[in-house]
Amino acid sequence: MITLDKMEHIRLMNRIDTKYLIRTEFLPEILNMLRSNYYVQDISGKRSFDYLTLYYDTPSYAMYHSHQNGKSERIKIRTREYCDSNLCFLEIKTKSNKGLTQKIRIKNNRLDSLDSTESMRFLNLHSSYPSSMLEAKLMTYYKRITLVNKAETERLTIDYDLQFQNKCTDWKVKLPCMTIIELKRKKWAHSLIEDKLNDIHIKPYHISKYCLGTALTDLRVKHNNIKSKILYIHKLTDFIYEQHA
């Protein structure tokens, strides 16, 4: 296992990301495959943690459409609550045209607010979207297991029990049988997890939680470029829809 204090040194805020989709029923098998080569994050005996993430966008979904239109340089703005430790951060996540992901963050008072002086200054300094241009769009909930390879050069995050709630339409969608595995490393280098997953015919898959959740919960937005992904995910899992009156 690896402790939270040790994890602070392996955050990989500048990195290359590779994602994989699996049915959750295969997760125990995959974890067993990795147990001799990876540490698992452990906090007081707990190894799976609850996350809440609230994505912000402009009223016209500028950041969502940038992704859907195939822009190579993309940005996401979100607040994230680490439910088990009662910590909340405002995060700006960018992806360059070379595939490099960069994440910067500051502590934030509340998940549903960007109105503190620090948050407004942070957005003005690091993005082209001031808080006055943004509104809450999509809430995501999931459970996460985090692994670190023994060389401490990469992290794996394993997200399951995904749920989305659109803050504009109030539609909710649950994906109880789908898990997203994300490999995070400093550069394009060989990784054991790639070999392990390739051996069982699981290939990398490009997917954005924000874009997927938005397309599933707001039928008014453009989703031509994600339609094939939705059909593919339908083969992995059933969607459970809820709508509040």
Short mmCIF file of C-alpha atoms in Angstrom, two decimals:
data_model
loop_
_atom_site.label_atom_id
_atom_site.label_comp_id
_atom_site.label_asym_id
_atom_site.label_seq_id
_atom_site.Cartn_x
_atom_site.Cartn_y
_atom_site.Cartn_z
CA MET A 1 0.00 0.00 0.00
CA ILE A 2 0.96 3.67 -0.27
CA THR A 3 -0.05 6.44 2.12
CA LEU A 4 -1.60 9.82 1.33
CA ASP A 5 1.60 11.63 2.38
CA LYS A 6 3.64 9.59 -0.09
CA MET A 7 1.05 10.19 -2.82
CA GLU A 8 1.60 13.94 -2.57
CA HIS A 9 4.98 13.45 -4.23
CA ILE A 10 3.51 11.52 -7.18
CA ARG A 11 0.74 13.89 -8.29
CA LEU A 12 1.97 14.14 -11.92
CA MET A 13 0.27 17.46 -12.63
CA ASN A 14 2.09 17.57 -16.01
CA ARG A 15 1.66 14.25 -17.73
CA ILE A 16 0.52 12.01 -20.55
CA ASP A 17 -2.89 10.36 -20.00
CA THR A 18 -4.13 7.07 -21.45
CA LYS A 19 -7.64 5.80 -20.70
CA TYR A 20 -9.27 2.39 -20.87
CA LEU A 21 -12.90 1.26 -20.50
CA ILE A 22 -13.84 -2.05 -18.92
CA ARG A 23 -16.89 -3.70 -17.46
CA THR A 24 -16.69 -3.40 -13.69
CA GLU A 25 -17.09 -7.15 -13.27
CA PHE A 26 -13.56 -7.56 -14.67
CA LEU A 27 -12.02 -5.14 -12.15
CA PRO A 28 -11.10 -7.75 -9.49
CA GLU A 29 -9.24 -9.79 -12.13
CA ILE A 30 -7.28 -6.74 -13.29
CA LEU A 31 -6.42 -5.66 -9.76
CA ASN A 32 -5.15 -9.15 -9.06
CA MET A 33 -2.94 -8.96 -12.17
CA LEU A 34 -1.33 -5.76 -10.89
CA ARG A 35 -0.94 -6.54 -7.20
CA SER A 36 2.75 -7.51 -7.36
CA ASN A 37 3.79 -4.45 -9.39
CA TYR A 38 1.70 -1.61 -7.96
CA TYR A 39 0.98 -0.08 -4.58
CA VAL A 40 -2.60 0.88 -3.68
CA GLN A 41 -3.40 4.13 -1.90
CA ASP A 42 -4.57 3.39 1.64
CA ILE A 43 -5.98 5.86 4.15
CA SER A 44 -6.79 4.35 7.55
CA GLY A 45 -7.49 0.99 5.96
CA LYS A 46 -9.73 2.41 3.24
CA ARG A 47 -8.78 1.91 -0.42
CA SER A 48 -11.76 3.24 -2.37
CA PHE A 49 -12.77 6.88 -2.07
CA ASP A 50 -15.75 9.05 -3.04
CA TYR A 51 -15.28 11.97 -5.44
CA LEU A 52 -17.66 14.75 -6.46
CA THR A 53 -16.72 16.89 -9.46
CA LEU A 54 -18.69 19.87 -10.76
CA TYR A 55 -17.80 21.02 -14.27
CA TYR A 56 -18.28 24.63 -15.31
CA ASP A 57 -18.75 25.98 -18.82
CA THR A 58 -20.15 29.02 -20.60
CA PRO A 59 -23.92 29.18 -21.19
CA SER A 60 -23.27 28.08 -24.80
CA TYR A 61 -20.98 25.17 -23.76
CA ALA A 62 -17.85 26.69 -25.32
CA MET A 63 -15.46 24.20 -23.68
CA TYR A 64 -17.67 21.21 -24.47
CA HIS A 65 -17.97 22.24 -28.14
CA SER A 66 -14.23 22.85 -28.39
CA HIS A 67 -13.73 19.19 -27.49
CA GLN A 68 -16.52 17.98 -29.77
CA ASN A 69 -15.21 20.01 -32.70
CA GLY A 70 -11.83 18.29 -32.46
CA LYS A 71 -9.77 21.19 -31.13
CA SER A 72 -6.33 19.84 -30.24
CA GLU A 73 -5.88 22.31 -27.37
CA ARG A 74 -8.63 21.98 -24.78
CA ILE A 75 -9.50 23.25 -21.32
CA LYS A 76 -11.81 22.12 -18.53
CA ILE A 77 -12.72 24.10 -15.42
CA ARG A 78 -14.09 22.20 -12.45
CA THR A 79 -14.38 22.05 -8.70
CA ARG A 80 -13.66 18.74 -7.03
CA GLU A 81 -14.51 17.54 -3.57
CA TYR A 82 -12.56 14.72 -1.98
CA CYS A 83 -15.43 13.54 0.16
CA ASP A 84 -13.44 11.36 2.55
CA SER A 85 -11.02 14.15 3.49
CA ASN A 86 -13.47 17.09 3.18
CA LEU A 87 -11.17 18.95 0.80
CA CYS A 88 -12.38 20.99 -2.17
CA PHE A 89 -10.29 22.38 -5.03
CA LEU A 90 -10.83 24.56 -8.07
CA GLU A 91 -8.97 22.99 -10.97
CA ILE A 92 -8.02 24.06 -14.47
CA LYS A 93 -7.09 21.16 -16.70
CA THR A 94 -5.60 21.74 -20.13
CA LYS A 95 -4.49 19.44 -22.90
CA SER A 96 -1.95 20.58 -25.49
CA ASN A 97 -1.76 19.73 -29.17
CA LYS A 98 1.08 17.36 -28.26
CA GLY A 99 -1.13 15.33 -25.93
CA LEU A 100 0.35 16.72 -22.71
CA THR A 101 -2.10 17.19 -19.85
CA GLN A 102 -1.48 19.91 -17.29
CA LYS A 103 -3.54 20.46 -14.16
CA ILE A 104 -3.28 23.36 -11.75
CA ARG A 105 -5.48 23.91 -8.72
CA ILE A 106 -6.15 25.92 -5.58
CA LYS A 107 -8.29 25.21 -2.55
CA ASN A 108 -11.89 26.31 -2.98
CA ASN A 109 -14.44 27.01 -0.28
CA ARG A 110 -17.40 25.23 -1.86
CA LEU A 111 -18.07 22.85 -4.71
CA ASP A 112 -20.83 25.04 -6.16
CA SER A 113 -19.16 28.44 -5.98
CA LEU A 114 -16.46 30.34 -7.85
CA ASP A 115 -17.12 33.69 -6.18
CA SER A 116 -14.22 33.92 -3.72
CA THR A 117 -11.55 36.51 -4.42
CA GLU A 118 -8.92 33.77 -4.74
CA SER A 119 -11.00 31.75 -7.21
CA MET A 120 -11.76 34.73 -9.42
CA ARG A 121 -8.10 35.77 -9.45
CA PHE A 122 -7.03 32.20 -10.27
CA LEU A 123 -9.42 31.97 -13.24
CA ASN A 124 -8.46 35.40 -14.56
CA LEU A 125 -4.77 34.52 -14.38
CA HIS A 126 -4.83 31.00 -15.82
CA SER A 127 -7.78 30.83 -18.22
CA SER A 128 -9.64 32.93 -20.76
CA TYR A 129 -12.88 32.32 -18.84
CA PRO A 130 -13.54 34.64 -15.88
CA SER A 131 -16.02 33.43 -13.29
CA SER A 132 -18.66 35.84 -14.68
CA MET A 133 -18.72 33.79 -17.93
CA LEU A 134 -19.19 30.43 -16.22
CA GLU A 135 -22.11 28.43 -14.89
CA ALA A 136 -22.35 25.02 -13.27
CA LYS A 137 -23.09 22.38 -15.92
CA LEU A 138 -22.47 18.81 -14.84
CA MET A 139 -22.04 17.07 -11.50
CA THR A 140 -20.22 13.75 -11.53
CA TYR A 141 -19.92 11.24 -8.74
CA TYR A 142 -17.73 8.17 -8.68
CA LYS A 143 -15.61 5.94 -6.50
CA ARG A 144 -11.87 5.86 -7.12
CA ILE A 145 -9.04 3.43 -6.42
CA THR A 146 -5.52 4.80 -6.98
CA LEU A 147 -2.47 2.67 -7.74
CA VAL A 148 1.19 3.69 -8.07
CA ASN A 149 3.85 1.57 -9.75
CA LYS A 150 6.74 0.52 -7.54
CA ALA A 151 9.17 2.73 -9.46
CA GLU A 152 6.83 5.65 -8.57
CA THR A 153 6.84 6.95 -12.13
CA GLU A 154 3.15 6.49 -12.93
CA ARG A 155 -0.28 6.44 -11.35
CA LEU A 156 -3.41 4.53 -12.21
CA THR A 157 -6.79 5.88 -11.24
CA ILE A 158 -9.70 3.46 -11.41
CA ASP A 159 -13.12 5.14 -11.41
CA TYR A 160 -16.33 3.13 -11.08
CA ASP A 161 -19.97 3.53 -10.03
CA LEU A 162 -20.19 6.63 -12.22
CA GLN A 163 -23.18 8.96 -11.98
CA PHE A 164 -23.92 12.21 -13.82
CA GLN A 165 -26.39 14.96 -13.02
CA ASN A 166 -26.93 17.85 -15.42
CA LYS A 167 -27.40 21.12 -13.55
CA CYS A 168 -29.36 22.67 -16.44
CA THR A 169 -31.77 19.86 -17.36
CA ASP A 170 -31.72 17.98 -14.02
CA TRP A 171 -31.36 14.69 -15.90
CA LYS A 172 -29.43 12.00 -14.04
CA VAL A 173 -27.63 9.02 -15.57
CA LYS A 174 -25.94 6.13 -13.76
CA LEU A 175 -23.40 3.76 -15.30
CA PRO A 176 -23.13 1.06 -12.64
CA CYS A 177 -21.27 -1.51 -14.74
CA MET A 178 -18.60 0.65 -16.39
CA THR A 179 -15.12 1.44 -15.06
CA ILE A 180 -12.60 3.94 -16.43
CA ILE A 181 -8.91 3.17 -15.89
CA GLU A 182 -6.56 6.08 -16.50
CA LEU A 183 -2.79 5.74 -16.77
CA LYS A 184 -0.92 8.94 -15.86
CA ARG A 185 2.81 9.20 -16.57
CA LYS A 186 5.43 11.84 -17.21
CA LYS A 187 6.11 10.92 -20.83
CA TRP A 188 5.39 8.34 -23.50
CA ALA A 189 7.20 5.40 -21.93
CA HIS A 190 6.51 1.71 -21.70
CA SER A 191 4.10 0.74 -18.93
CA LEU A 192 3.33 -2.68 -17.52
CA ILE A 193 -0.40 -1.97 -17.44
CA GLU A 194 -0.42 -1.54 -21.23
CA ASP A 195 0.95 -5.05 -21.66
CA LYS A 196 -1.41 -6.53 -19.10
CA LEU A 197 -4.49 -4.96 -20.66
CA ASN A 198 -3.36 -5.76 -24.19
CA ASP A 199 -3.01 -9.42 -23.19
CA ILE A 200 -6.73 -9.48 -22.38
CA HIS A 201 -7.63 -7.44 -25.51
CA ILE A 202 -8.37 -4.13 -23.80
CA LYS A 203 -7.13 -1.19 -25.89
CA PRO A 204 -6.77 2.52 -25.04
CA TYR A 205 -9.99 4.48 -25.47
CA HIS A 206 -10.39 8.26 -25.71
CA ILE A 207 -13.23 9.41 -23.46
CA SER A 208 -14.08 12.52 -21.45
CA LYS A 209 -16.35 12.21 -18.42
CA TYR A 210 -17.54 15.76 -18.95
CA CYS A 211 -18.40 15.27 -22.62
CA LEU A 212 -19.97 11.86 -22.06
CA GLY A 213 -22.08 13.04 -19.13
CA THR A 214 -23.18 16.18 -20.96
CA ALA A 215 -24.16 14.31 -24.13
CA LEU A 216 -26.19 11.80 -22.10
CA THR A 217 -28.03 14.39 -20.00
CA ASP A 218 -28.64 17.31 -22.38
CA LEU A 219 -29.98 16.26 -25.77
CA ARG A 220 -29.89 19.87 -27.00
CA VAL A 221 -26.11 19.94 -27.33
CA LYS A 222 -24.19 18.72 -30.34
CA HIS A 223 -23.03 15.15 -29.82
CA ASN A 224 -22.34 13.76 -33.32
CA ASN A 225 -18.68 13.11 -32.52
CA ILE A 226 -19.45 11.23 -29.31
CA LYS A 227 -22.39 9.18 -30.63
CA SER A 228 -20.15 6.24 -31.57
CA LYS A 229 -18.68 6.26 -28.06
CA ILE A 230 -22.15 6.18 -26.54
CA LEU A 231 -23.06 3.18 -28.71
CA TYR A 232 -19.84 1.45 -27.68
CA ILE A 233 -20.52 2.10 -24.00
CA HIS A 234 -24.02 0.70 -24.47
CA LYS A 235 -22.31 -2.61 -25.27
CA LEU A 236 -20.44 -2.44 -21.97
CA THR A 237 -23.18 -1.29 -19.65
CA ASP A 238 -26.80 -0.22 -19.33
CA PHE A 239 -27.63 3.41 -18.70
CA ILE A 240 -30.04 4.12 -15.87
CA TYR A 241 -31.87 7.42 -16.47
CA GLU A 242 -33.68 9.50 -13.89
CA GLN A 243 -35.44 12.84 -14.32
CA HIS A 244 -36.81 15.04 -11.58
CA ALA A 245 -40.10 16.80 -12.11
#
